[in-house]
mmCIF file of C-alpha atoms in Angstrom:
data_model
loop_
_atom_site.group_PDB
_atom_site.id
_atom_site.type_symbol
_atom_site.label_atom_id
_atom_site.label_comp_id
_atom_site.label_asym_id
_atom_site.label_seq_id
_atom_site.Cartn_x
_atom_site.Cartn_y
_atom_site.Cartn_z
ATOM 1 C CA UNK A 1 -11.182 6.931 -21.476
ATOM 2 C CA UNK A 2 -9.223 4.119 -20.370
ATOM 3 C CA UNK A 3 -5.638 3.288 -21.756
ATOM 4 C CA UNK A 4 -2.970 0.460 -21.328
ATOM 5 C CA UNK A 5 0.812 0.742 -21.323
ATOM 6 C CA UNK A 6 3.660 -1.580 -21.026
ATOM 7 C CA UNK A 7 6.694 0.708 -19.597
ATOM 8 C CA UNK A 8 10.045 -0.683 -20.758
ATOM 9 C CA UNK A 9 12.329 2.160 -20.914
ATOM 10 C CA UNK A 10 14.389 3.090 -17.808
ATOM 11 C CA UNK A 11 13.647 6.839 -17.337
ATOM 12 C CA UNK A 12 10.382 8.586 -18.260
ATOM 13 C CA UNK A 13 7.702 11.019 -18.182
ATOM 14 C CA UNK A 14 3.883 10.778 -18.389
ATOM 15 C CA UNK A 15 1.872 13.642 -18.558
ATOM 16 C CA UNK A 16 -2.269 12.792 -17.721
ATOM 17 C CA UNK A 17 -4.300 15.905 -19.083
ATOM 18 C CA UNK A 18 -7.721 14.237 -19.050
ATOM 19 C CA UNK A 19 -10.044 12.210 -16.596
ATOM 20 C CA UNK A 20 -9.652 8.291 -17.242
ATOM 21 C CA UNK A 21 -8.060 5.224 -16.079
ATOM 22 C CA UNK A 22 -4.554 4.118 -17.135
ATOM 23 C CA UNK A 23 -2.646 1.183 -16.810
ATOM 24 C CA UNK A 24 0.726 0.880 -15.878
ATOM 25 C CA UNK A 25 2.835 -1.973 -16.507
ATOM 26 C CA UNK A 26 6.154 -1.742 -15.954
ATOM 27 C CA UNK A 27 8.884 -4.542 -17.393
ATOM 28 C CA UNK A 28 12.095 -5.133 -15.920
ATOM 29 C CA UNK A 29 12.890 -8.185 -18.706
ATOM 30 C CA UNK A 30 15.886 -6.631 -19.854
ATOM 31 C CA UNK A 31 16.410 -3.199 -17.573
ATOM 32 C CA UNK A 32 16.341 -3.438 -13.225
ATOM 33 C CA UNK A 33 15.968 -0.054 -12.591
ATOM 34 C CA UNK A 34 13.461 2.721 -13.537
ATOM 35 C CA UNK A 35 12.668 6.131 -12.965
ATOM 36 C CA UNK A 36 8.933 7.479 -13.573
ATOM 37 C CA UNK A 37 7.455 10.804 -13.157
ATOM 38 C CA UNK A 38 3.780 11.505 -13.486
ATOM 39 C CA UNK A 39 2.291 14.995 -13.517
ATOM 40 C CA UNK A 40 -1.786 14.657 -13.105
ATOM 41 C CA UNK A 41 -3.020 18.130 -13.771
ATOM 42 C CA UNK A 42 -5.732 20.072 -12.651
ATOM 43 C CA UNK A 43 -9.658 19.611 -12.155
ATOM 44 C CA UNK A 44 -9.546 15.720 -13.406
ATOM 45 C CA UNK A 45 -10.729 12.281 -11.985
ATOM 46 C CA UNK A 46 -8.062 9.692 -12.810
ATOM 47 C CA UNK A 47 -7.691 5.435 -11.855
ATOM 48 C CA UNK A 48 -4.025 4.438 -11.727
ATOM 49 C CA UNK A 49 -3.352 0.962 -11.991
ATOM 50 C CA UNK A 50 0.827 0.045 -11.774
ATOM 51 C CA UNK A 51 2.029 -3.457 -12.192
ATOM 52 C CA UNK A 52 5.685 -5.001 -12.466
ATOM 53 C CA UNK A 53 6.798 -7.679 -14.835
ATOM 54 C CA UNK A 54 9.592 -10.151 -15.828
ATOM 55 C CA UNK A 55 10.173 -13.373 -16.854
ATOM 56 C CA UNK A 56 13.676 -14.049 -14.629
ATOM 57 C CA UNK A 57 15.070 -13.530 -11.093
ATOM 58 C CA UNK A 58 16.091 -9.863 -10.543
ATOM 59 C CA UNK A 59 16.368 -7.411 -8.152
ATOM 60 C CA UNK A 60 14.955 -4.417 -9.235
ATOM 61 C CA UNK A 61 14.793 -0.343 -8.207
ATOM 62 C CA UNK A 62 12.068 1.283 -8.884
ATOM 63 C CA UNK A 63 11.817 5.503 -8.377
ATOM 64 C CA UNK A 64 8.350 7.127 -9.173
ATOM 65 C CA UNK A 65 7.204 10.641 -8.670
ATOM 66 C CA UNK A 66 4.080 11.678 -8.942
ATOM 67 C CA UNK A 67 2.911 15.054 -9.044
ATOM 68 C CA UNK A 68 -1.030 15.928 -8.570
ATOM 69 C CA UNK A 69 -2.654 18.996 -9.707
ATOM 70 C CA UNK A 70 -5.110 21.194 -7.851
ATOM 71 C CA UNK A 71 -9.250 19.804 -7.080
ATOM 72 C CA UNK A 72 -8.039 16.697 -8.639
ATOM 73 C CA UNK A 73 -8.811 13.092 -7.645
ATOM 74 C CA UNK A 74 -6.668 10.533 -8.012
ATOM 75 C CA UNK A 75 -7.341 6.567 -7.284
ATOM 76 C CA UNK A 76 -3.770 4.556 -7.133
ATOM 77 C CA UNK A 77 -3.744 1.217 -7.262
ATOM 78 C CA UNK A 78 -1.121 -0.848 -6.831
ATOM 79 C CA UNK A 79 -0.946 -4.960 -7.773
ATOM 80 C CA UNK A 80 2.941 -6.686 -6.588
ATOM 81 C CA UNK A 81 2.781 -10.801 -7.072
ATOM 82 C CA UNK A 82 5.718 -11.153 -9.196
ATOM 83 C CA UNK A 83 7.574 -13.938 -7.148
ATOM 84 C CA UNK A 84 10.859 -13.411 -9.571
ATOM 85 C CA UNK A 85 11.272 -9.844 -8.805
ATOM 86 C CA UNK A 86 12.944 -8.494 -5.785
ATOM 87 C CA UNK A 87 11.575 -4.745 -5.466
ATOM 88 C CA UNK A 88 13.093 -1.938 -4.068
ATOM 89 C CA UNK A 89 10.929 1.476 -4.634
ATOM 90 C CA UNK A 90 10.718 5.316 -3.366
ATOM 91 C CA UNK A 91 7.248 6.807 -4.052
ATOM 92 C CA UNK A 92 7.101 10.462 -3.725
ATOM 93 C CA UNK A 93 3.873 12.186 -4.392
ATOM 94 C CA UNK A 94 2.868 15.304 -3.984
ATOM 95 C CA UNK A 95 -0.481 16.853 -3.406
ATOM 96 C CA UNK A 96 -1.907 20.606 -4.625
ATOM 97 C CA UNK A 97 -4.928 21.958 -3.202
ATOM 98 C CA UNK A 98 -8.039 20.442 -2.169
ATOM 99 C CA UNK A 99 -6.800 17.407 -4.364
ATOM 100 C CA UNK A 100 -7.543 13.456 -3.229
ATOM 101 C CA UNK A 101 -5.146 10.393 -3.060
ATOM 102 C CA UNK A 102 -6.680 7.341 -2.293
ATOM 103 C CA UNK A 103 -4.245 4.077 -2.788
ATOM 104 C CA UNK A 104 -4.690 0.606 -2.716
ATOM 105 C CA UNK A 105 -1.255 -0.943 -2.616
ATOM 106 C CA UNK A 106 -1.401 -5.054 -2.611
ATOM 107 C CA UNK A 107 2.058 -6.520 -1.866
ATOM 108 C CA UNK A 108 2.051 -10.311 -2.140
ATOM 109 C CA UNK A 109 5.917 -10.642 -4.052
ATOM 110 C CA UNK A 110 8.767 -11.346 -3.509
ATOM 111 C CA UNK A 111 11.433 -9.548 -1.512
ATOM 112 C CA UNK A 112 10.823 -5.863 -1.195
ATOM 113 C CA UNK A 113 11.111 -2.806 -0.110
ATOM 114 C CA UNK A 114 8.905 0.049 -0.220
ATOM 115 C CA UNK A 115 9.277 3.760 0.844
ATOM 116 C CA UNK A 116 6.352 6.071 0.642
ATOM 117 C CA UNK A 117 6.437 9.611 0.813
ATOM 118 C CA UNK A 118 3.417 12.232 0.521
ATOM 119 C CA UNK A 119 3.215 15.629 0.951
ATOM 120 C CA UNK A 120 -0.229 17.251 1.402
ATOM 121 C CA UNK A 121 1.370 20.901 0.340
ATOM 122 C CA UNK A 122 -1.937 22.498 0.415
ATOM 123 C CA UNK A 123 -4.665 23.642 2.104
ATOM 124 C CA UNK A 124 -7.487 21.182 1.566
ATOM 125 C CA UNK A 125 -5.887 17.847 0.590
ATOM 126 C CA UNK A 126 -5.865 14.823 1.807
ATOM 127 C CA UNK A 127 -4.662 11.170 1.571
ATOM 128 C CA UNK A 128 -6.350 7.704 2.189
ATOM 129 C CA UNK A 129 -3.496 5.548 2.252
ATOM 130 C CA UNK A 130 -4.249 1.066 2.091
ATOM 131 C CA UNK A 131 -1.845 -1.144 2.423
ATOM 132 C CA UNK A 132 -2.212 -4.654 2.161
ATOM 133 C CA UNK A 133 1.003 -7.240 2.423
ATOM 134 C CA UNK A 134 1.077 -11.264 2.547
ATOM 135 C CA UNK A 135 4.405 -12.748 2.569
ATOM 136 C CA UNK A 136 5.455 -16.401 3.194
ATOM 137 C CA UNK A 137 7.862 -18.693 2.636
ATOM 138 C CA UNK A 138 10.791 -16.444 4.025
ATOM 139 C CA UNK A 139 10.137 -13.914 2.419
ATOM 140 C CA UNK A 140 10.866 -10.349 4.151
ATOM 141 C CA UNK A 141 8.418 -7.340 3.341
ATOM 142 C CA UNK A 142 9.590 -3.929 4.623
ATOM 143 C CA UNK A 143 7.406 -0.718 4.148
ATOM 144 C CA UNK A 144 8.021 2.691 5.043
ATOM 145 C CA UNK A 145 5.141 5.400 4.990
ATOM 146 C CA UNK A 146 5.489 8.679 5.672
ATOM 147 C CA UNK A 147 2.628 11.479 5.261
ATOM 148 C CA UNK A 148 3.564 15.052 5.696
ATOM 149 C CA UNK A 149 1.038 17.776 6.591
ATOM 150 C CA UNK A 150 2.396 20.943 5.516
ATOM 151 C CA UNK A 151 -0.635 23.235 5.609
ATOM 152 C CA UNK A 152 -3.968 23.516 7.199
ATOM 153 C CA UNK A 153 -7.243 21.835 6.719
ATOM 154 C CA UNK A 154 -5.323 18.529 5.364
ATOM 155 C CA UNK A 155 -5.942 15.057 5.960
ATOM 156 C CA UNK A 156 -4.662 11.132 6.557
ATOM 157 C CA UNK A 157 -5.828 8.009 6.829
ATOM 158 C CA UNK A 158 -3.770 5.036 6.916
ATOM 159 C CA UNK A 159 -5.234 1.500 7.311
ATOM 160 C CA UNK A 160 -2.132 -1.102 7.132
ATOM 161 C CA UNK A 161 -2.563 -4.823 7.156
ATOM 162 C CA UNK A 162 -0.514 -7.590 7.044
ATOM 163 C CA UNK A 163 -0.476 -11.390 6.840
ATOM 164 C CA UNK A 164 2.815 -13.442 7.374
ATOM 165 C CA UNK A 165 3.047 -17.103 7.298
ATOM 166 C CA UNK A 166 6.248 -19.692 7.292
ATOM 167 C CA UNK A 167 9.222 -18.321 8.158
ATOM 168 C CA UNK A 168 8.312 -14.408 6.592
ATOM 169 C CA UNK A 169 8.843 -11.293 8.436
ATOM 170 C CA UNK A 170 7.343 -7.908 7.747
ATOM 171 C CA UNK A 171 7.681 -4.580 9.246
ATOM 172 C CA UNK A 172 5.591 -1.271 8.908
ATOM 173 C CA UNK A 173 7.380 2.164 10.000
ATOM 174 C CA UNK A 174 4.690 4.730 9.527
ATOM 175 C CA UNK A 175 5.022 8.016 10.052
ATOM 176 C CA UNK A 176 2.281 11.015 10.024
ATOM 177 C CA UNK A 177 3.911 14.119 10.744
ATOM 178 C CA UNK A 178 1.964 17.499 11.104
ATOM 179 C CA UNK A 179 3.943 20.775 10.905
ATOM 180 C CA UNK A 180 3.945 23.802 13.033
ATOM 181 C CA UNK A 181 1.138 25.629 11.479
ATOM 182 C CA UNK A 182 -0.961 23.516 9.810
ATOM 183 C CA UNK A 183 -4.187 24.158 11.822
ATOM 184 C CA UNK A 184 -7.190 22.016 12.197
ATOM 185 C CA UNK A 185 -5.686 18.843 10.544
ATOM 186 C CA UNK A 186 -6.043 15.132 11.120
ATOM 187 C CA UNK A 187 -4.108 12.316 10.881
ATOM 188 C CA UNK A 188 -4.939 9.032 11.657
ATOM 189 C CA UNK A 189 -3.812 5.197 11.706
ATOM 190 C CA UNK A 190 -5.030 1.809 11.952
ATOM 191 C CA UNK A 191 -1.865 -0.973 11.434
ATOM 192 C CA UNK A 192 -2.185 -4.816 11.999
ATOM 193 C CA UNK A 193 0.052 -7.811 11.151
ATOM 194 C CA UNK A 194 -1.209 -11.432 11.548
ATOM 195 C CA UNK A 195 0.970 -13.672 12.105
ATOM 196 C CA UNK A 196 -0.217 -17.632 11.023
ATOM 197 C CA UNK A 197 3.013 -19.577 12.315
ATOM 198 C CA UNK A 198 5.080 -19.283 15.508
ATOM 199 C CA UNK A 199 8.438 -18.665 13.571
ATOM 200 C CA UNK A 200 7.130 -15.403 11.628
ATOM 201 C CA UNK A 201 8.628 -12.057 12.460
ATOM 202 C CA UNK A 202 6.053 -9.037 12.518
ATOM 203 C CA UNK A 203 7.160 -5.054 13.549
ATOM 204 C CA UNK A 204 5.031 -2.088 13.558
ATOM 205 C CA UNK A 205 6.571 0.785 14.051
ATOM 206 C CA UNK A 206 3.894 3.866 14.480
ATOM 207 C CA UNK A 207 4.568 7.946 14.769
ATOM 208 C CA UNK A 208 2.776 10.921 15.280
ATOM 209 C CA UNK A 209 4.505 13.648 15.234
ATOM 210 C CA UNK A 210 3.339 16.451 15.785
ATOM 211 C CA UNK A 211 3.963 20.492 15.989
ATOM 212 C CA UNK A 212 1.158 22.154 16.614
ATOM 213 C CA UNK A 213 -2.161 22.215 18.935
ATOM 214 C CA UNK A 214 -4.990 22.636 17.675
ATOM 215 C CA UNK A 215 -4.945 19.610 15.235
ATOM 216 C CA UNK A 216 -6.312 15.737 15.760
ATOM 217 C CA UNK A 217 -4.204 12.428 15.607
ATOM 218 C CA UNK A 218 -4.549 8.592 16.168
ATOM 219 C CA UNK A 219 -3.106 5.172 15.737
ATOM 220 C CA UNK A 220 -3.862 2.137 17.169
ATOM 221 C CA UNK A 221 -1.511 -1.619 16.373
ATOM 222 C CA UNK A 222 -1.977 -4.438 16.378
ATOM 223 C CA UNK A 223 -0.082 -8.224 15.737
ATOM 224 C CA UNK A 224 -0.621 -11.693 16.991
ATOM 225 C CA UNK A 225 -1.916 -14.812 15.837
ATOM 226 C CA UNK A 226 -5.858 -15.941 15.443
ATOM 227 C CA UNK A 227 -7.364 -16.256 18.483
ATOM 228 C CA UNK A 228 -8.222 -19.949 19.386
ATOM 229 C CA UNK A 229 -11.655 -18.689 20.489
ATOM 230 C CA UNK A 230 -12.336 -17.692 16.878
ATOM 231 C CA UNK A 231 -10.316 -21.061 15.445
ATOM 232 C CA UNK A 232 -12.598 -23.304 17.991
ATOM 233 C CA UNK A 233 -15.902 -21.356 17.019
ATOM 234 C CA UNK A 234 -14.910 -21.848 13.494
ATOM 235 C CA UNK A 235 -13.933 -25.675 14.116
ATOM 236 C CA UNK A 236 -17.246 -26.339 15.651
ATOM 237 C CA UNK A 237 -19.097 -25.455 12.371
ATOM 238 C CA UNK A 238 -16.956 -27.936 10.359
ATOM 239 C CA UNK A 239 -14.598 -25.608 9.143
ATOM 240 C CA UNK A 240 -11.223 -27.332 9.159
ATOM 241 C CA UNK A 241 -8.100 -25.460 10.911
ATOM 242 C CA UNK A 242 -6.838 -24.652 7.166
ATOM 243 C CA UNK A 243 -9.600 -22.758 5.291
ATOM 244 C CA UNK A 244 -10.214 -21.373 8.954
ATOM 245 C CA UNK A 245 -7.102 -19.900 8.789
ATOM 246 C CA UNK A 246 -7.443 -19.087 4.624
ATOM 247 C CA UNK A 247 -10.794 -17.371 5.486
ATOM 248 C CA UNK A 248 -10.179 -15.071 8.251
ATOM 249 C CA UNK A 249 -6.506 -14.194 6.846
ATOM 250 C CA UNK A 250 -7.644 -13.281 3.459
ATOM 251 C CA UNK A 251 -10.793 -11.588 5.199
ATOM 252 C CA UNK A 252 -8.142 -9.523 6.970
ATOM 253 C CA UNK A 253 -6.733 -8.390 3.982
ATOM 254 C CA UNK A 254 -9.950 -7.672 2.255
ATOM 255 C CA UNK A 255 -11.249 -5.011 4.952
ATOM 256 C CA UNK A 256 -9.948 -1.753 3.118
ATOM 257 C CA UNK A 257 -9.247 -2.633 -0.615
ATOM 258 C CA UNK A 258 -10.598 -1.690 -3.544
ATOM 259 C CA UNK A 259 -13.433 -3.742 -5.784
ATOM 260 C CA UNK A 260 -10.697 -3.551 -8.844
ATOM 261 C CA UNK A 261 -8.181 -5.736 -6.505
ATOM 262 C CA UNK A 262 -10.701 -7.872 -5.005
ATOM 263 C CA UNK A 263 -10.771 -10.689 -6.617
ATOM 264 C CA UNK A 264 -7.050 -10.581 -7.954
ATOM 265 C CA UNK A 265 -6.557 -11.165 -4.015
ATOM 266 C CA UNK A 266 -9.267 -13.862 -3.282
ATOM 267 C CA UNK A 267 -7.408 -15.649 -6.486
ATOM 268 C CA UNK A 268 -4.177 -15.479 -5.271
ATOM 269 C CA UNK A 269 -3.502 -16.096 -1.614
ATOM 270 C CA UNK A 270 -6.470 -19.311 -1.767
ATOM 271 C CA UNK A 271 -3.227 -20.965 -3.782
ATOM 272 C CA UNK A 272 -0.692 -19.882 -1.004
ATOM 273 C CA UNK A 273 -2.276 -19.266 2.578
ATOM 274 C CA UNK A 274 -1.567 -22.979 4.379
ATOM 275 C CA UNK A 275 -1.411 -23.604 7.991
ATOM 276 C CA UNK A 276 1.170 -26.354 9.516
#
């Protein structure tokens, strides 16, 4: 089953009973804010796909909850290139036991502002978080994960990337907490920003924090520029310093997303990624 919407109201509610893929689109032509909540119940395999639209310059809020019901598995993707609209969103979604969130969030818009919450309330779930952000031409990208382990046996993986060029900044503050309690969990994360011009500004700001022993955790972060070993190597094949710089940025970016976003990406940032 697979089924298309175009959201245009400013509050509501979506209930998903059966396994399928839906698409989200969500138009901000004639509201700027929204509030969405999304109960996904039990025992079902479902594809999200959310995308923004309008047709002017606006500055946007965006709320969404989204509730997941128990053994279920749930694919979230996530497709921002709307240069009009500046976005500010909250994501809060909540996990029952032994369900699945895998995301694949590609930011390549305008302004915006992202703040991620999950809770992994039960024994058994887990959460494969991708995020994927290009930003240029001033343009500031600020995103704030946060992945809460509040029983046993759950776990997180994050796997962050970014790609700024001309004058853009973007900053990550990720955050996987594990509570007192919640025994033999893991949480890991893997965060990079590349930078492809001197006057870019990229923060990472990575936490573990956690409140009990006998659990696992990691992170590891990363930004800079290309390294002129790879730009020389690449040089000496006759690859000029520009598609050298489109190829290994947009294979950055490509590392950890999903085949429905793949070429979307490949499309969009050949037209924007330029080195001066």
């Amino acid at each position: 089953m697979e089924i298309e919407k175009i959201i245009d109201k400013d509050n509501i509610d979506i209930q998903i009973k059966k396994s399928g893929i839906y698409h989200y689109t969500y138009d901000f032509e004639k509201i700027n804010s929204k509030n969405v909540n999304i109960k996904i119940d039990d025992n079902i395999d479902v594809k999200l796909f959310e995308k923004y639209q309008s047709k002017q310059n606006n500055e946007v809020f965006f709320n969404i909850n989204i509730d997941v019901g128990a053994n279920t598995n749930v694919e979230y993707n996530v497709f921002n290139d709307d240069l009009l609209l500046k976005n500010n969103k909250k994501i809060n979604i909540n996990l029952n036991s032994n369900s699945a969130l895998k995301t694949y969030i590609l930011e390549i818009a305008n302004n915006t502002n992202s703040n991620y919450v999950i809770n992994l309330n039960e024994e058994g779930s887990r959460a494969d978080i991708n995020l994927m952000v290009y930003a240029d031409d001033k343009i500031t990208q600020n995103h704030d994960i946060k992945i809460n382990h509040l029983k046993p046996y759950t776990i997180s993986t994050m796997n962050n990337n970014g790609v700024i060029n001309n004058m853009a900044s973007c900053n990550f503050n990720l955050t996987s907490f594990i509570k007192k309690g919640s025994l033999k969990s893991s949480a890991n994360q893997s965060n990079r920003i590349l930078t492809l011009s001197d006057n870019c500004i990229a923060k990472i700001n990575p936490q573990l924090l956690i409140d009990e022993y006998d659990v696992t955790g990691s992170h590891g972060t990363t930004c800079g520029q290309i390294s002129d070993e790879i730009l020389y190597y690449m040089e000496s094949r006759g690859i000029d310093k520009i598609l050298a710089y489109r190829l290994v940025a947009i294979g950055s970016l490509l590392k950890n997303i999903s085949e429905d976003l793949y070429e979307l990406l490949i499309k969009k940032l050949e037209r924007r990624i330029n080195y001066e």
